[in-house]
Amino acid sequence: MIASTRANLITLVTAPTVWALHFLVSYTAAAGYCAKTMADARVMTGAAWPDITVARLVILVATVVAVAIIALCTRQAWGHWRSGDVDPPFDEPSFEGRQGFLGFATLLLCGLSFVGVIFVALPAVFIGDCR
């Protein structure tokens, strides 16, 4: 997130970028940890499925950081959206109209990114091993 007094394209794509990075960190943490532990645990010895507590902790930390950044983006987008005197649908060719549109679009993307981050993190809550 870039603290800005004006809504722009950078503020618009910050939350989806955080969502994508959270997905990347979560996927690589779970896949990497399971690949490493499965290679010598289950296949060769027939032992129990490896526990993924370490990967779950990494995903938890990544989720907390991502949600915090998205919350900051939401606060900033709310300020951009509510700062002008222009009401929706923001179709006026004016600076306030553009700021209102970008602020509202950023606000919607922040909500979508929040839901995406939560849905990416949910398997780590419910799945306890590498099956």
PDB file of C-alpha atoms in Angstrom:
ATOM      1  CA  MET A   1       0.000   0.000   0.000  1.00  0.00           C
ATOM      2  CA  ILE A   2       1.234   3.422  -0.866  1.00  0.00           C
ATOM      3  CA  ALA A   3      -0.138   6.125   1.366  1.00  0.00           C
ATOM      4  CA  SER A   4      -1.569   8.662  -0.996  1.00  0.00           C
ATOM      5  CA  THR A   5      -3.992  11.499  -0.673  1.00  0.00           C
ATOM      6  CA  ARG A   6      -5.336  10.672  -4.138  1.00  0.00           C
ATOM      7  CA  ALA A   7      -6.707   7.420  -5.481  1.00  0.00           C
ATOM      8  CA  ASN A   8      -4.670   6.061  -8.385  1.00  0.00           C
ATOM      9  CA  LEU A   9      -3.959   2.782 -10.130  1.00  0.00           C
ATOM     10  CA  ILE A  10      -1.314   1.783  -7.590  1.00  0.00           C
ATOM     11  CA  THR A  11      -3.773   2.017  -4.731  1.00  0.00           C
ATOM     12  CA  LEU A  12      -6.293   0.151  -6.901  1.00  0.00           C
ATOM     13  CA  VAL A  13      -4.084  -2.927  -7.416  1.00  0.00           C
ATOM     14  CA  THR A  14      -2.458  -3.092  -3.986  1.00  0.00           C
ATOM     15  CA  ALA A  15      -5.050  -5.331  -2.311  1.00  0.00           C
ATOM     16  CA  PRO A  16      -5.261  -7.877  -5.187  1.00  0.00           C
ATOM     17  CA  THR A  17      -1.470  -7.962  -5.249  1.00  0.00           C
ATOM     18  CA  VAL A  18      -1.415  -8.734  -1.519  1.00  0.00           C
ATOM     19  CA  TRP A  19      -3.986 -11.474  -2.138  1.00  0.00           C
ATOM     20  CA  ALA A  20      -1.803 -12.981  -4.898  1.00  0.00           C
ATOM     21  CA  LEU A  21       1.323 -12.848  -2.728  1.00  0.00           C
ATOM     22  CA  HIS A  22      -0.579 -14.458   0.153  1.00  0.00           C
ATOM     23  CA  PHE A  23      -1.666 -17.255  -2.179  1.00  0.00           C
ATOM     24  CA  LEU A  24       1.915 -17.736  -3.353  1.00  0.00           C
ATOM     25  CA  VAL A  25       3.301 -17.888   0.197  1.00  0.00           C
ATOM     26  CA  SER A  26       0.552 -20.239   1.397  1.00  0.00           C
ATOM     27  CA  TYR A  27       0.855 -22.580  -1.553  1.00  0.00           C
ATOM     28  CA  THR A  28       4.629 -22.800  -1.465  1.00  0.00           C
ATOM     29  CA  ALA A  29       4.659 -23.251   2.319  1.00  0.00           C
ATOM     30  CA  ALA A  30       2.194 -26.143   2.244  1.00  0.00           C
ATOM     31  CA  ALA A  31       3.505 -27.774  -0.915  1.00  0.00           C
ATOM     32  CA  GLY A  32       7.149 -27.400   0.001  1.00  0.00           C
ATOM     33  CA  TYR A  33       6.702 -28.649   3.532  1.00  0.00           C
ATOM     34  CA  CYS A  34       4.579 -31.619   2.483  1.00  0.00           C
ATOM     35  CA  ALA A  35       6.908 -32.549  -0.362  1.00  0.00           C
ATOM     36  CA  LYS A  36       9.894 -32.491   1.956  1.00  0.00           C
ATOM     37  CA  THR A  37       8.267 -34.494   4.745  1.00  0.00           C
ATOM     38  CA  MET A  38       6.435 -36.940   2.485  1.00  0.00           C
ATOM     39  CA  ALA A  39       9.583 -37.907   0.656  1.00  0.00           C
ATOM     40  CA  ASP A  40      10.997 -39.800   3.590  1.00  0.00           C
ATOM     41  CA  ALA A  41       8.070 -40.370   5.947  1.00  0.00           C
ATOM     42  CA  ARG A  42       5.054 -42.089   4.435  1.00  0.00           C
ATOM     43  CA  VAL A  43       6.175 -43.596   1.183  1.00  0.00           C
ATOM     44  CA  MET A  44       9.171 -45.565   2.412  1.00  0.00           C
ATOM     45  CA  THR A  45       8.249 -46.446   5.963  1.00  0.00           C
ATOM     46  CA  GLY A  46       4.441 -46.571   6.047  1.00  0.00           C
ATOM     47  CA  ALA A  47       4.420 -44.234   9.033  1.00  0.00           C
ATOM     48  CA  ALA A  48       1.599 -41.820   9.874  1.00  0.00           C
ATOM     49  CA  TRP A  49       0.927 -38.844   7.655  1.00  0.00           C
ATOM     50  CA  PRO A  50       3.267 -35.967   8.516  1.00  0.00           C
ATOM     51  CA  ASP A  51       1.849 -33.114  10.566  1.00  0.00           C
ATOM     52  CA  ILE A  52       1.889 -29.691   8.888  1.00  0.00           C
ATOM     53  CA  THR A  53       1.999 -27.508  11.976  1.00  0.00           C
ATOM     54  CA  VAL A  54       4.975 -25.509  10.693  1.00  0.00           C
ATOM     55  CA  ALA A  55       3.272 -24.814   7.371  1.00  0.00           C
ATOM     56  CA  ARG A  56       0.074 -23.871   9.206  1.00  0.00           C
ATOM     57  CA  LEU A  57       1.972 -21.342  11.320  1.00  0.00           C
ATOM     58  CA  VAL A  58       3.565 -19.820   8.212  1.00  0.00           C
ATOM     59  CA  ILE A  59       0.128 -19.543   6.600  1.00  0.00           C
ATOM     60  CA  LEU A  60      -1.294 -18.010   9.794  1.00  0.00           C
ATOM     61  CA  VAL A  61       1.407 -15.330   9.905  1.00  0.00           C
ATOM     62  CA  ALA A  62       1.015 -14.619   6.182  1.00  0.00           C
ATOM     63  CA  THR A  63      -2.751 -14.346   6.635  1.00  0.00           C
ATOM     64  CA  VAL A  64      -2.477 -11.913   9.539  1.00  0.00           C
ATOM     65  CA  VAL A  65      -0.042  -9.729   7.596  1.00  0.00           C
ATOM     66  CA  ALA A  66      -2.189  -9.830   4.432  1.00  0.00           C
ATOM     67  CA  VAL A  67      -5.393  -8.984   6.301  1.00  0.00           C
ATOM     68  CA  ALA A  68      -3.648  -6.098   8.083  1.00  0.00           C
ATOM     69  CA  ILE A  69      -2.389  -4.642   4.785  1.00  0.00           C
ATOM     70  CA  ILE A  70      -5.812  -5.061   3.174  1.00  0.00           C
ATOM     71  CA  ALA A  71      -7.402  -3.338   6.184  1.00  0.00           C
ATOM     72  CA  LEU A  72      -5.057  -0.369   5.707  1.00  0.00           C
ATOM     73  CA  CYS A  73      -5.928  -0.280   1.995  1.00  0.00           C
ATOM     74  CA  THR A  74      -9.613  -0.379   2.881  1.00  0.00           C
ATOM     75  CA  ARG A  75      -9.241   2.544   5.260  1.00  0.00           C
ATOM     76  CA  GLN A  76      -7.422   4.544   2.613  1.00  0.00           C
ATOM     77  CA  ALA A  77      -9.983   3.644  -0.085  1.00  0.00           C
ATOM     78  CA  TRP A  78     -12.814   4.618   2.227  1.00  0.00           C
ATOM     79  CA  GLY A  79     -11.211   8.028   2.643  1.00  0.00           C
ATOM     80  CA  HIS A  80     -10.822   8.471  -1.112  1.00  0.00           C
ATOM     81  CA  TRP A  81     -14.378   7.391  -1.782  1.00  0.00           C
ATOM     82  CA  ARG A  82     -15.975   9.607   0.864  1.00  0.00           C
ATOM     83  CA  SER A  83     -13.749  12.672   0.396  1.00  0.00           C
ATOM     84  CA  GLY A  84     -15.620  14.260  -2.520  1.00  0.00           C
ATOM     85  CA  ASP A  85     -19.076  15.709  -2.887  1.00  0.00           C
ATOM     86  CA  VAL A  86     -19.879  13.559  -5.923  1.00  0.00           C
ATOM     87  CA  ASP A  87     -22.386  10.756  -5.464  1.00  0.00           C
ATOM     88  CA  PRO A  88     -22.438   7.496  -7.445  1.00  0.00           C
ATOM     89  CA  PRO A  89     -22.451   6.506 -10.324  1.00  0.00           C
ATOM     90  CA  PHE A  90     -19.314   8.699 -10.690  1.00  0.00           C
ATOM     91  CA  ASP A  91     -19.822   9.255 -14.413  1.00  0.00           C
ATOM     92  CA  GLU A  92     -18.979  12.954 -14.391  1.00  0.00           C
ATOM     93  CA  PRO A  93     -15.753  13.878 -16.202  1.00  0.00           C
ATOM     94  CA  SER A  94     -14.281  15.657 -13.207  1.00  0.00           C
ATOM     95  CA  PHE A  95     -11.430  15.098 -10.765  1.00  0.00           C
ATOM     96  CA  GLU A  96     -13.840  14.380  -7.910  1.00  0.00           C
ATOM     97  CA  GLY A  97     -15.743  11.898 -10.080  1.00  0.00           C
ATOM     98  CA  ARG A  98     -12.547  10.008 -10.939  1.00  0.00           C
ATOM     99  CA  GLN A  99     -11.426   9.995  -7.311  1.00  0.00           C
ATOM    100  CA  GLY A 100     -14.801   8.703  -6.197  1.00  0.00           C
ATOM    101  CA  PHE A 101     -14.780   5.975  -8.851  1.00  0.00           C
ATOM    102  CA  LEU A 102     -11.227   4.866  -8.062  1.00  0.00           C
ATOM    103  CA  GLY A 103     -11.919   4.951  -4.328  1.00  0.00           C
ATOM    104  CA  PHE A 104     -15.087   2.893  -4.712  1.00  0.00           C
ATOM    105  CA  ALA A 105     -13.398   0.400  -7.060  1.00  0.00           C
ATOM    106  CA  THR A 106     -10.485   0.085  -4.621  1.00  0.00           C
ATOM    107  CA  LEU A 107     -12.918  -0.463  -1.777  1.00  0.00           C
ATOM    108  CA  LEU A 108     -14.643  -3.276  -3.691  1.00  0.00           C
ATOM    109  CA  LEU A 109     -11.313  -4.875  -4.600  1.00  0.00           C
ATOM    110  CA  CYS A 110     -10.273  -4.720  -0.946  1.00  0.00           C
ATOM    111  CA  GLY A 111     -13.419  -6.624   0.019  1.00  0.00           C
ATOM    112  CA  LEU A 112     -12.836  -9.212  -2.688  1.00  0.00           C
ATOM    113  CA  SER A 113      -9.188  -9.577  -1.675  1.00  0.00           C
ATOM    114  CA  PHE A 114     -10.153 -10.014   1.979  1.00  0.00           C
ATOM    115  CA  VAL A 115     -12.539 -12.840   1.084  1.00  0.00           C
ATOM    116  CA  GLY A 116      -9.884 -14.381  -1.175  1.00  0.00           C
ATOM    117  CA  VAL A 117      -7.249 -14.334   1.559  1.00  0.00           C
ATOM    118  CA  ILE A 118      -9.640 -15.950   4.034  1.00  0.00           C
ATOM    119  CA  PHE A 119     -10.623 -18.659   1.547  1.00  0.00           C
ATOM    120  CA  VAL A 120      -6.968 -19.405   0.760  1.00  0.00           C
ATOM    121  CA  ALA A 121      -6.208 -19.723   4.479  1.00  0.00           C
ATOM    122  CA  LEU A 122      -9.211 -21.912   5.362  1.00  0.00           C
ATOM    123  CA  PRO A 123      -7.672 -25.252   4.247  1.00  0.00           C
ATOM    124  CA  ALA A 124      -4.844 -24.679   6.716  1.00  0.00           C
ATOM    125  CA  VAL A 125      -7.443 -24.467   9.480  1.00  0.00           C
ATOM    126  CA  PHE A 126      -9.261 -27.654   8.565  1.00  0.00           C
ATOM    127  CA  ILE A 127      -6.502 -29.865   7.171  1.00  0.00           C
ATOM    128  CA  GLY A 128      -3.943 -31.097   9.677  1.00  0.00           C
ATOM    129  CA  ASP A 129      -1.701 -33.352   7.631  1.00  0.00           C
ATOM    130  CA  CYS A 130      -0.363 -33.832   4.111  1.00  0.00           C
ATOM    131  CA  ARG A 131      -3.105 -36.111   2.729  1.00  0.00           C
TER     132      ARG A 131
END
